[in-house]
Coordinates of C-alpha atoms and ligand atoms in Angstrom, one line a residue:
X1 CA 1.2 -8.6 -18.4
X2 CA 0.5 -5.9 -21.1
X3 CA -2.3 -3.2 -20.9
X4 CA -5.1 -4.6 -23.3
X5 CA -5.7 -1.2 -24.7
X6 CA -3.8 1.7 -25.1
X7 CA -6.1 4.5 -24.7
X8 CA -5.0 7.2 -23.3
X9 CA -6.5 8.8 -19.8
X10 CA -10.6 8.2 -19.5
X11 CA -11.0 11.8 -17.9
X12 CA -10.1 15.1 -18.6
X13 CA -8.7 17.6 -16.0
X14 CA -10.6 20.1 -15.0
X15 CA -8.4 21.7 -11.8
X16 CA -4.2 22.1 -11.9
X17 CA -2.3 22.4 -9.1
X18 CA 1.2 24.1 -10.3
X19 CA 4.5 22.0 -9.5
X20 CA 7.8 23.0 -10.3
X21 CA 11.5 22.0 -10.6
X22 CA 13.6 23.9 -7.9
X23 CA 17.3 23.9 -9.1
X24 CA 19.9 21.7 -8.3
X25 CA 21.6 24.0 -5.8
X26 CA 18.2 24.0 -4.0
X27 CA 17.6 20.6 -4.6
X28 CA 20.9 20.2 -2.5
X29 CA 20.2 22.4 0.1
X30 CA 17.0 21.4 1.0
X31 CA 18.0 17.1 1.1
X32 CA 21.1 18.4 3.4
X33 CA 18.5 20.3 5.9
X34 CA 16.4 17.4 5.6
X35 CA 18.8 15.4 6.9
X36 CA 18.7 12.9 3.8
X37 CA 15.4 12.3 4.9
X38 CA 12.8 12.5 2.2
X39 CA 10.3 13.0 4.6
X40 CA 11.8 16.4 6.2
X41 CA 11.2 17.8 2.7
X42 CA 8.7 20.5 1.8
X43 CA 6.1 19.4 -1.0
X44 CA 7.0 22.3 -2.6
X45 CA 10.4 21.6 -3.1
X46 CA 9.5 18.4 -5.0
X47 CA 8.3 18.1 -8.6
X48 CA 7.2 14.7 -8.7
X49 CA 5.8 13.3 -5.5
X50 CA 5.9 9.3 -5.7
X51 CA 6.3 8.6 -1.6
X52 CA 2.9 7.1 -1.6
X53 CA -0.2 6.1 -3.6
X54 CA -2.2 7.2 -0.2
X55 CA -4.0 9.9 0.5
X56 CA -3.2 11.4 -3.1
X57 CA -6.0 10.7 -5.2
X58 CA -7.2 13.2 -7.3
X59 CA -10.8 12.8 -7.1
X60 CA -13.7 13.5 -9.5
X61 CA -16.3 15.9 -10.5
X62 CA -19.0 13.8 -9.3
X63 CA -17.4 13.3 -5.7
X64 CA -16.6 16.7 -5.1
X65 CA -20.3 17.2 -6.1
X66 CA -21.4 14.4 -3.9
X67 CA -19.5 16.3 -1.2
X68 CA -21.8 19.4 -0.7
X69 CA -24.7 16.9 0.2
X70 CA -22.5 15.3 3.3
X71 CA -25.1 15.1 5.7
X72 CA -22.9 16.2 9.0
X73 CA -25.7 15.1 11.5
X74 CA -23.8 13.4 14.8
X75 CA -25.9 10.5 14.4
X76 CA -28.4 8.9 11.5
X77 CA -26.4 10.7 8.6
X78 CA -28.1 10.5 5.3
X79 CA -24.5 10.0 3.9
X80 CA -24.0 6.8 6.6
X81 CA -26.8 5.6 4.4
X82 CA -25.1 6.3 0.9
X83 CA -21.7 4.4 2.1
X84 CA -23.3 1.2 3.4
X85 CA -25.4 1.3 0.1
X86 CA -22.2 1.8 -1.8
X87 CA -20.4 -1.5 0.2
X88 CA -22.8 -3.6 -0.4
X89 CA -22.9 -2.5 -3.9
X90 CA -19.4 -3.1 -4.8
X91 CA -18.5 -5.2 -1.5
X92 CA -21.1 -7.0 -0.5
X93 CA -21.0 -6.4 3.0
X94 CA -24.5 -5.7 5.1
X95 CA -22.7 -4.1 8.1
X96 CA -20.1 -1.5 7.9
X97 CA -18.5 0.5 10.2
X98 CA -16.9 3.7 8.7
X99 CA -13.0 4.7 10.1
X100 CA -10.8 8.2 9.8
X101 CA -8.7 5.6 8.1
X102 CA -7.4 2.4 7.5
X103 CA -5.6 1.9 10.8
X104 CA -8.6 2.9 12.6
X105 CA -10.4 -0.2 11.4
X106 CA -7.3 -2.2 12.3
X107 CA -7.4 -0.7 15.4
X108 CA -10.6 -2.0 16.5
X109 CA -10.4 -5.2 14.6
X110 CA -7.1 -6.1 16.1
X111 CA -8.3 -4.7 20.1
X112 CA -12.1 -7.1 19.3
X113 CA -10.3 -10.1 18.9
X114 CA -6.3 -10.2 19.7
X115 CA -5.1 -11.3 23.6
X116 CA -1.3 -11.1 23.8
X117 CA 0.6 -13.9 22.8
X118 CA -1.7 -14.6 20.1
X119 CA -0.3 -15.1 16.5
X120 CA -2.2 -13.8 13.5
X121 CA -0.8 -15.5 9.9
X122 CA -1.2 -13.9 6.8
X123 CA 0.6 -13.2 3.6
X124 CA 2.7 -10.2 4.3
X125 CA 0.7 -7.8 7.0
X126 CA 1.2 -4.2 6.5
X127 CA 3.5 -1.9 8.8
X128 CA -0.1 -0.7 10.5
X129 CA -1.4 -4.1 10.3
X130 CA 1.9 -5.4 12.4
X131 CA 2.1 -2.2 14.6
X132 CA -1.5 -3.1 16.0
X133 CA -0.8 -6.9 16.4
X134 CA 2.4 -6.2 18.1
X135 CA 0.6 -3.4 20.5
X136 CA -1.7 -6.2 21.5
X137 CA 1.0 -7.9 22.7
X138 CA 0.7 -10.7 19.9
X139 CA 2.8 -11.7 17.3
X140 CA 2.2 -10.9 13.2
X141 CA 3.3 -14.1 11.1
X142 CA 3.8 -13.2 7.5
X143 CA 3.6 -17.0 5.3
X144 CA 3.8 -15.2 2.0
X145 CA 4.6 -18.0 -0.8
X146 CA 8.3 -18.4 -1.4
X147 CA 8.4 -16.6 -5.5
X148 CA 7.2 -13.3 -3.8
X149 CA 10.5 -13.1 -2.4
X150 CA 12.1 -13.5 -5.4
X151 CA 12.6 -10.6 -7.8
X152 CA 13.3 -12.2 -10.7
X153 CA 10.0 -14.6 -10.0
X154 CA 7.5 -14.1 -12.9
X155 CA 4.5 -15.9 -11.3
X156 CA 1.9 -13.8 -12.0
X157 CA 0.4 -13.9 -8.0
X158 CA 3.0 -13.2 -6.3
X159 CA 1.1 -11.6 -3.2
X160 CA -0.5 -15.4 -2.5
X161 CA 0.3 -17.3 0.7
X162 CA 1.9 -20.4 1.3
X163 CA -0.9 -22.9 1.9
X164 CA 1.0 -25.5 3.4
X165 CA 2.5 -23.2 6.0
X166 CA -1.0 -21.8 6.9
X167 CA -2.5 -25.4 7.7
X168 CA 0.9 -26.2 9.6
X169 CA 0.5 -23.5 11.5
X170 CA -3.4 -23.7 11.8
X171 CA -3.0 -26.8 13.1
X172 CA 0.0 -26.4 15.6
X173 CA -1.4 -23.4 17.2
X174 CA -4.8 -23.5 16.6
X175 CA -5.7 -22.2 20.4
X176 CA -3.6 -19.0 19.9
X177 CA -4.8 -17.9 16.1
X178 CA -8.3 -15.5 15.9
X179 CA -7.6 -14.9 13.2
X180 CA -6.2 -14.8 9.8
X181 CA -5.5 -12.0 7.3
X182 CA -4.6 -11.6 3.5
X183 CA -3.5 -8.5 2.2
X184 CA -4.7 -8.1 -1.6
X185 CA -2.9 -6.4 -3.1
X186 CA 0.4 -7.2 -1.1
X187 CA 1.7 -3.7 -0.4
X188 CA 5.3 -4.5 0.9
X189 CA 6.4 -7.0 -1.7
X190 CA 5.5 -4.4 -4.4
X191 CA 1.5 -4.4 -4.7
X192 CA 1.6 -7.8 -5.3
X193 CA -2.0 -9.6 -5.8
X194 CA -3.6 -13.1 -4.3
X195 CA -5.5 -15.3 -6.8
X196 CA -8.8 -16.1 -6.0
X197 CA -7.5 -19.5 -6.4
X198 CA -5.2 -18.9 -3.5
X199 CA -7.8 -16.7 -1.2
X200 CA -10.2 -19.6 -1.6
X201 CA -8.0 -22.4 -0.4
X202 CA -6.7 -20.2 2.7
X203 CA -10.2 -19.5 3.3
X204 CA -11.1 -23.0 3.2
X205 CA -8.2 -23.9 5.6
X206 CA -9.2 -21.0 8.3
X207 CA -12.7 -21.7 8.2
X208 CA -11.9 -26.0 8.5
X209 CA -10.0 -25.2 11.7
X210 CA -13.1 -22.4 12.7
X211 CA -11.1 -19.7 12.3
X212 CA -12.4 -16.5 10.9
X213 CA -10.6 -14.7 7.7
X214 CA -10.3 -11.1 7.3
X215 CA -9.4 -8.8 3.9
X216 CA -7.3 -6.2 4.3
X217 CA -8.6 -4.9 1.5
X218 CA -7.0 -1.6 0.7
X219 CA -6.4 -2.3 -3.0
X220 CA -9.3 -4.6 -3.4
X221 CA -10.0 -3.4 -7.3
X222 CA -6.1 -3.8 -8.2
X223 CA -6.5 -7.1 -7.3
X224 CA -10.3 -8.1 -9.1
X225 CA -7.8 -6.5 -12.0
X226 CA -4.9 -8.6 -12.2
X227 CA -7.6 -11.7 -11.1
X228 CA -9.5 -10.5 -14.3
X229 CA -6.3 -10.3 -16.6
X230 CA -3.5 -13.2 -15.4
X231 CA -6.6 -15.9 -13.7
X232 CA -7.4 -18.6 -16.0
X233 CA -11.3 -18.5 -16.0
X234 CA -12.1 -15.3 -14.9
X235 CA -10.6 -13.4 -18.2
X236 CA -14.5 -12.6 -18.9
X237 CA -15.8 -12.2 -15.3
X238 CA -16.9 -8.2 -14.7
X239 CA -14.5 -6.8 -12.2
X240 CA -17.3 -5.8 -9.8
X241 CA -18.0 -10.0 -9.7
X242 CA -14.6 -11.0 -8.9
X243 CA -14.3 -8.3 -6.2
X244 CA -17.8 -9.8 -4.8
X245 CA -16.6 -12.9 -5.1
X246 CA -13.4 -12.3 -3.0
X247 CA -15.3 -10.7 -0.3
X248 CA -17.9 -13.6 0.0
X249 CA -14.9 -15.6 0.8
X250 CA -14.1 -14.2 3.8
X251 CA -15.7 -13.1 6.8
X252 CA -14.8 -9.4 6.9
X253 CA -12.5 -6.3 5.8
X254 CA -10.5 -3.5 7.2
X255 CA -10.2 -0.7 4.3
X256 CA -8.5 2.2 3.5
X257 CA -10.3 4.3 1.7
X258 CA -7.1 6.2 0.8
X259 CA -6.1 3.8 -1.8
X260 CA -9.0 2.1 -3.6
X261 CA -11.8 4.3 -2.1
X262 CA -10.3 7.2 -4.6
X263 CA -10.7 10.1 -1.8
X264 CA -7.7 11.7 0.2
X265 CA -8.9 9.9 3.8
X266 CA -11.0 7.6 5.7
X267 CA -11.5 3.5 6.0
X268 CA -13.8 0.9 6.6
X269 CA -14.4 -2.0 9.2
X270 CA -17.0 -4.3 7.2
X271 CA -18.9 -7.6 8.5
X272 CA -21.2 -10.0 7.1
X273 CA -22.1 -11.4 10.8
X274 CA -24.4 -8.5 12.8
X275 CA -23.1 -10.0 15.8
X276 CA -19.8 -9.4 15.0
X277 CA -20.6 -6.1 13.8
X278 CA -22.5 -5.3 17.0
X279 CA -18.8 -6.2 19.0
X280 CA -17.1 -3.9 16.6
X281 CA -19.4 -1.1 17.6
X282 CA -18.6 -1.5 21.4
X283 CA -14.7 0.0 20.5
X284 CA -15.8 2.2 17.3
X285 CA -17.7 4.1 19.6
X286 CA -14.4 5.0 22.1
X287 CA -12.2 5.1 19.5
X288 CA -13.6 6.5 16.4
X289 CA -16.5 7.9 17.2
X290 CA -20.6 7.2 16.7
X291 CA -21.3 4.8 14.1
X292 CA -22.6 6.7 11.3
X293 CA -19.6 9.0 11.2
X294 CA -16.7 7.3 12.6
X295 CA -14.1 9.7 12.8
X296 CA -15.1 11.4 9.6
X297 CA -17.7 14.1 7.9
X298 CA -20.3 13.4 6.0
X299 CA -18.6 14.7 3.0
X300 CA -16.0 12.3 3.3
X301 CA -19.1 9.4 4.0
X302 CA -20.0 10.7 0.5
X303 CA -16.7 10.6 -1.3
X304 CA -16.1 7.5 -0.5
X305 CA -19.4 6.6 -1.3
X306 CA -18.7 7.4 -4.7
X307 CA -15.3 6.8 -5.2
X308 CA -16.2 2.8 -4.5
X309 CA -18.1 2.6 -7.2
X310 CA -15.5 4.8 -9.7
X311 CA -12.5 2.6 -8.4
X312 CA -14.3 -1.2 -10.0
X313 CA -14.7 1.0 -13.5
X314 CA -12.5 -1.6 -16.3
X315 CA -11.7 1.7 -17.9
X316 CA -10.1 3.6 -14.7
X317 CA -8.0 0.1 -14.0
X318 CA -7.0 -0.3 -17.2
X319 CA -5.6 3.4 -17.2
X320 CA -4.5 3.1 -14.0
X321 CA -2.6 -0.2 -14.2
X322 CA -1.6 0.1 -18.0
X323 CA 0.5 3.5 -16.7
X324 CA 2.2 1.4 -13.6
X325 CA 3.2 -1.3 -16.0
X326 CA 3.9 1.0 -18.6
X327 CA 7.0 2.6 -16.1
X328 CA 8.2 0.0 -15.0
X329 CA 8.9 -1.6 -18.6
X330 CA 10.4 1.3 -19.4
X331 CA 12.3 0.8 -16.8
X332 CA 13.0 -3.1 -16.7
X333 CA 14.4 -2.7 -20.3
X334 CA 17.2 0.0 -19.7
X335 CA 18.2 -2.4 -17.7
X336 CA 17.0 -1.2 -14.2
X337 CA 16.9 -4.0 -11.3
X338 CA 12.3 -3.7 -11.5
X339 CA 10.5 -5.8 -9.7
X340 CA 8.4 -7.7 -12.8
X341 CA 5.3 -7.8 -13.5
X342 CA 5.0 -4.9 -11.7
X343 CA 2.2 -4.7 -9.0
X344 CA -1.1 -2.4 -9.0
X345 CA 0.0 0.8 -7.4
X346 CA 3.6 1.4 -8.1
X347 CA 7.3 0.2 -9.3
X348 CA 9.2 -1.5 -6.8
X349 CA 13.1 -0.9 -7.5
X350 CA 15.7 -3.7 -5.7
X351 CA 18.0 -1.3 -4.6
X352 CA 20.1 -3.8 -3.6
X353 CA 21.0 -5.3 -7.1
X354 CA 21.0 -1.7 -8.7
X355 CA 23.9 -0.7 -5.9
X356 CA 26.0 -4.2 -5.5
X357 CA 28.8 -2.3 -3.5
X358 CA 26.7 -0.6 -1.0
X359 CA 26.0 -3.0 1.8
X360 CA 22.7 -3.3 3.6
X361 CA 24.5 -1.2 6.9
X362 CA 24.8 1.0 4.0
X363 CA 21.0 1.4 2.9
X364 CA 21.2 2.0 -0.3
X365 CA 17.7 2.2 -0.9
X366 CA 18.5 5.4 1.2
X367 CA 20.9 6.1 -1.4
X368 CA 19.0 5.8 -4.0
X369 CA 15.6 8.2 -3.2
X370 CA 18.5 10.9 -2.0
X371 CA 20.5 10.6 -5.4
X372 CA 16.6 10.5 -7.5
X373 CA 15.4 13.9 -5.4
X374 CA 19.0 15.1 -6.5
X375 CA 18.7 14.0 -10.0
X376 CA 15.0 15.4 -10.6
X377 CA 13.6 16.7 -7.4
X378 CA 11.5 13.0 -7.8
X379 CA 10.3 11.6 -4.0
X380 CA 10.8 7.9 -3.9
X381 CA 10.4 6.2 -0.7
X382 CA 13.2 3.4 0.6
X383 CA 11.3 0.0 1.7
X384 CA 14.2 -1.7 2.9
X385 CA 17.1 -1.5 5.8
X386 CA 15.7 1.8 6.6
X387 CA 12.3 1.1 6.8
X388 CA 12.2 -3.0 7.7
X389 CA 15.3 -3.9 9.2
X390 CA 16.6 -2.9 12.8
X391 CA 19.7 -2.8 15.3
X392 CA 20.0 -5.7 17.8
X393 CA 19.2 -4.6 20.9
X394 CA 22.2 -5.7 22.7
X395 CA 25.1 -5.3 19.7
X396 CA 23.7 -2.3 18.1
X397 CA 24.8 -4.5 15.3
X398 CA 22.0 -4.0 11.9
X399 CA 19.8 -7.0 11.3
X400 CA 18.7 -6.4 7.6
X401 CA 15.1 -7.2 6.1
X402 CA 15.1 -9.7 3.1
X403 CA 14.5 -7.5 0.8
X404 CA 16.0 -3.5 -0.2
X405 CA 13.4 -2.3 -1.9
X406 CA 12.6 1.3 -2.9
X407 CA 9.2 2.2 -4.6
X408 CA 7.7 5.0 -6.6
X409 CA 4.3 4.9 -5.9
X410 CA 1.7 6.5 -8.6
X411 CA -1.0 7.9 -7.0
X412 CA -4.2 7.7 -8.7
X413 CA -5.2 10.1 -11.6
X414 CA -2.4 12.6 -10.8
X415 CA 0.7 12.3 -12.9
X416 CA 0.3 11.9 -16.8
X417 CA 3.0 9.4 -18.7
X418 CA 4.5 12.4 -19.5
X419 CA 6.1 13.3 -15.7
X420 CA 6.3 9.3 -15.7
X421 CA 8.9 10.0 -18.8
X422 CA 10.7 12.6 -16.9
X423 CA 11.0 10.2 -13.5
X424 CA 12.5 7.0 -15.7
X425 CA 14.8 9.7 -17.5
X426 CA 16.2 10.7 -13.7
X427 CA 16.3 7.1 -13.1
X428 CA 18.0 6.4 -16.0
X429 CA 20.9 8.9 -15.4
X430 CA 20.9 7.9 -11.6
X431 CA 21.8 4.1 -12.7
X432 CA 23.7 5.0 -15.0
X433 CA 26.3 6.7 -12.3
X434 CA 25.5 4.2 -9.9
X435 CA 29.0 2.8 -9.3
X436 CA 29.9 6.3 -7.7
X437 CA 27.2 6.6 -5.6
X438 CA 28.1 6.3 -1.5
X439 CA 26.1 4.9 0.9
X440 CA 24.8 6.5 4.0
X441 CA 25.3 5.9 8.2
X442 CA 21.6 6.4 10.0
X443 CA 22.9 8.9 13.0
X444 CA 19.5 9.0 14.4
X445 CA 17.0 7.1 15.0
X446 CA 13.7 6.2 16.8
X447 CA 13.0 3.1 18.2
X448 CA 10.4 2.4 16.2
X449 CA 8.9 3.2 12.9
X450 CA 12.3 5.0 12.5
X451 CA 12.6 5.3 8.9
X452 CA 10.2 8.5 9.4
X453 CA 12.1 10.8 11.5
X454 CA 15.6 9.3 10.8
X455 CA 18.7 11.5 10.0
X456 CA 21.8 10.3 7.8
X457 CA 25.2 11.5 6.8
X458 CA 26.8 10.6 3.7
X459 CA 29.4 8.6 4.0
X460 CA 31.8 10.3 2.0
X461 CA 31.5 13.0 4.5
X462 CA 33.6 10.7 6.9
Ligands
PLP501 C1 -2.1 -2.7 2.7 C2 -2.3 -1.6 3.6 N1 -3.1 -1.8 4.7 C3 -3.4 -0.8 5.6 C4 -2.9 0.5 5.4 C5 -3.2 1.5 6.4 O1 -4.1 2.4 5.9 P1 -4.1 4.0 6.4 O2 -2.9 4.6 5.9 O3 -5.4 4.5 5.8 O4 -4.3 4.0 7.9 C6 -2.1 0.8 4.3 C7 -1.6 2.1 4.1 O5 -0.7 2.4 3.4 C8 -1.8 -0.3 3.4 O6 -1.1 -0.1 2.3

């Protein structure tokens, strides 16, 4: 895919926050007292922060203005009012239920309708997504279609799910499934996106065997984008339309407002049903708080308020998209293993194929964000041994995830193409040693979630 224009930013900036490049003698310093942990680090010892695309939105004039009128009443907020307006504006949805973020909408969604030994399909769930179906006892099964596993793959939806595997399982466990859920875009196979094609046959098949569908819809507008630009017959549908027509699809969403809402936290639970909304309230209440606040001000009701109807703009997507794509060509044609086409929200790196002598016990995904902080004081983030795969609980021996991914996220109106040049250049010079790079042993861990707190030592060190 190409970027139909090539306009440059469609906003100016109007506040700087100052970043700088600590030296490489700090730069080592600071990755050894991290532990080789990119996490331990300071944000003020990195230049270019690409861990995530959450939570880092630089947000606009008009929601910082909206801001001051956050109504922070307990109960009836005025700005309660100006979200659900928003929704069903840009969603659709009648009944919404705001969260302090996405997980808190999964948490509910997941505790409303999940018994243990349950199994909910989907394309790929989210960490989150699976963390809350496992705490319910139940099991997360992840059918995503066999080219999103494959790098090299240039179908153009490669977040969609295997149909064929979803009626199999539909119909073999029919009694155990409430319900199904499709990720768009597909955040651990590189922010890949789901036709509507593909959402309206998986729909079909849930609904045939009376089982309700869910969104989680965190990158809702990145996918109406790519649906707009790679789906034959939609090339002159507005994106507001296809994002409408995705949610009429389905019977509900969990959000996070940290991606696609444009604002730096909060999330959505969103039904078209009352009555299922009116269940949903029964656990908001305990766990998030009343219903027209939900775990967050009023200002933040109003940000989001705004930001949902900011994030559907063509120009924003475009910009937004264009600069993703735009790195990771750059990238792709110095001959850097990219995951292509890129996704929405950031460049997914096989760390695998760009180290072939580091082993997965190795992680050199792990390698490679320690060697790019090195190189340019850049925060990447590994997706791979680290992060997916674990240690069999009887041999301690590593079980490795399919894939060794690391990804620099872009968060959203931060970084101009300019730092983007600086972050291919370290990348660039980091491949371009590659061969003498050493791979790392994890010498602590947690049992779960442990690529947050882990500690390494370089195995040259030995
Ligand atoms: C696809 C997806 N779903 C859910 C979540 C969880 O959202 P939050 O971090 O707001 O709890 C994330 C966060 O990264 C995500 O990418």
């Amino acid at each position: 895919m190409r970027a139909r224009h090539d306009y440059a930013e469609p906003f100016k900036i109007k506040t700087v926050e100052p970043i700088h490049l600590p030296s490489r003698q700090t730069r080592a310093a600071r990755i050894e007292e991290a532990g080789f942990n990119v996490f331990n680090l300071q944000s003020e010892d990195v230049y270019i922060d690409l861990l995530t695309d959450s939570g880092t939105t630089a947000m606009s004039t008009q929601q910082w203005a909206a801001m001051i009128k956050g109504d922070e009443s307990y109960a009836g907020s005025r700005s309660y009012k100006a979200l659900s307006a928003a929704v069903a504006d840009v969603m659709g949805f009648p009944y919404v239920l705001p969260t302090h973020q996405g997980r808190g909408a999964e948490h509910i969604l997941m505790t409303m309708k999940v018994q243990p030994d349950d199994r909910i399909p989907g394309n790929m769930h989210f960490d989150t997504t699976e963390g809350h179906i496992r705490l319910r006892g139940a099991h997360p099964i992840n059918l995503l279609a066999e080219e999103g596993y494959q790098r090299a793959s240039t179908h153009p939806f490669k977040g969609n799910i295997d149909l064929d595997q979803l009626a199999a399982e539909l119909s073999k466990n029919r009694e155990r499934i409430p319900l199904v859920l499709m990720t768009i875009t597909c955040n651990n196979n590189g922010g890949q996106p789901v036709s509507l094609a593909n959402l309206r046959a998986a729909a079909e098949i849930a609904h045939a065997a009376e089982v309700p569908i869910f969104l989680d819809a965190a990158r809702f507008a990145e996918n109406a984008y790519f649906i707009q630009t790679r789906e034959p017959g939609y090339e002159n549908h507005d994106l507001r339309t296809i994002a409408r027509e995705c949610f009429s699809l389905v019977d509900g969403c969990t959000f996070s407002a940290k991606k696609d809402g444009l604002v730096n936290i909060g999330g959505l639970l969103a039904f078209w049903d009352i009555k299922a909304f009116e269940e949903a309230i029964q656990w908001q209440i305990p766990f998030e708080g009343f219903i027209t606040y939900g775990g967050l001000a009023g200002r933040d009701l109003e940000a989001i308020a705004v930001g949902l109807r900011e994030v559907i703009n063509p120009a924003y997507l475009e910009n937004r998209i264009g600069q993703v794509h735009r790195l990771a060509s750059r990238l792709y044609e110095a001959g850097v293993p990219v995951i292509m086409p890129p996704g929405g929200h950031g460049v997914f790196i096989d760390a695998g194929e760009f180290f072939p002598h580091l082993p997965p016990e190795q992680f050199p995904g792990q390698a490679f964000v320690v060697e790019l902080y090195l190189e340019g004081a850049i925060r990447a983030v590994e997706l791979g041994s680290a992060a997916f795969g674990r240690r069999d609980p009887t041999t301690g021996e590593h079980i490795a995830p399919r894939m060794e991914m690391v990804r620099l996220a872009i968060p959203r109106r931060v970084y101009t193409d300019r730092h983007l040049e600086q972050v291919a250049q370290a990348v660039e010079r980091v491949y371009q040693r590659r061969s003498d790079i050493q791979g790392f042993d994890m010498i602590k861990e947690a049992p779960v979630l442990r690529h947050f707190t882990a500690q390494y030592r370089r195995r040259e060190d030995d």
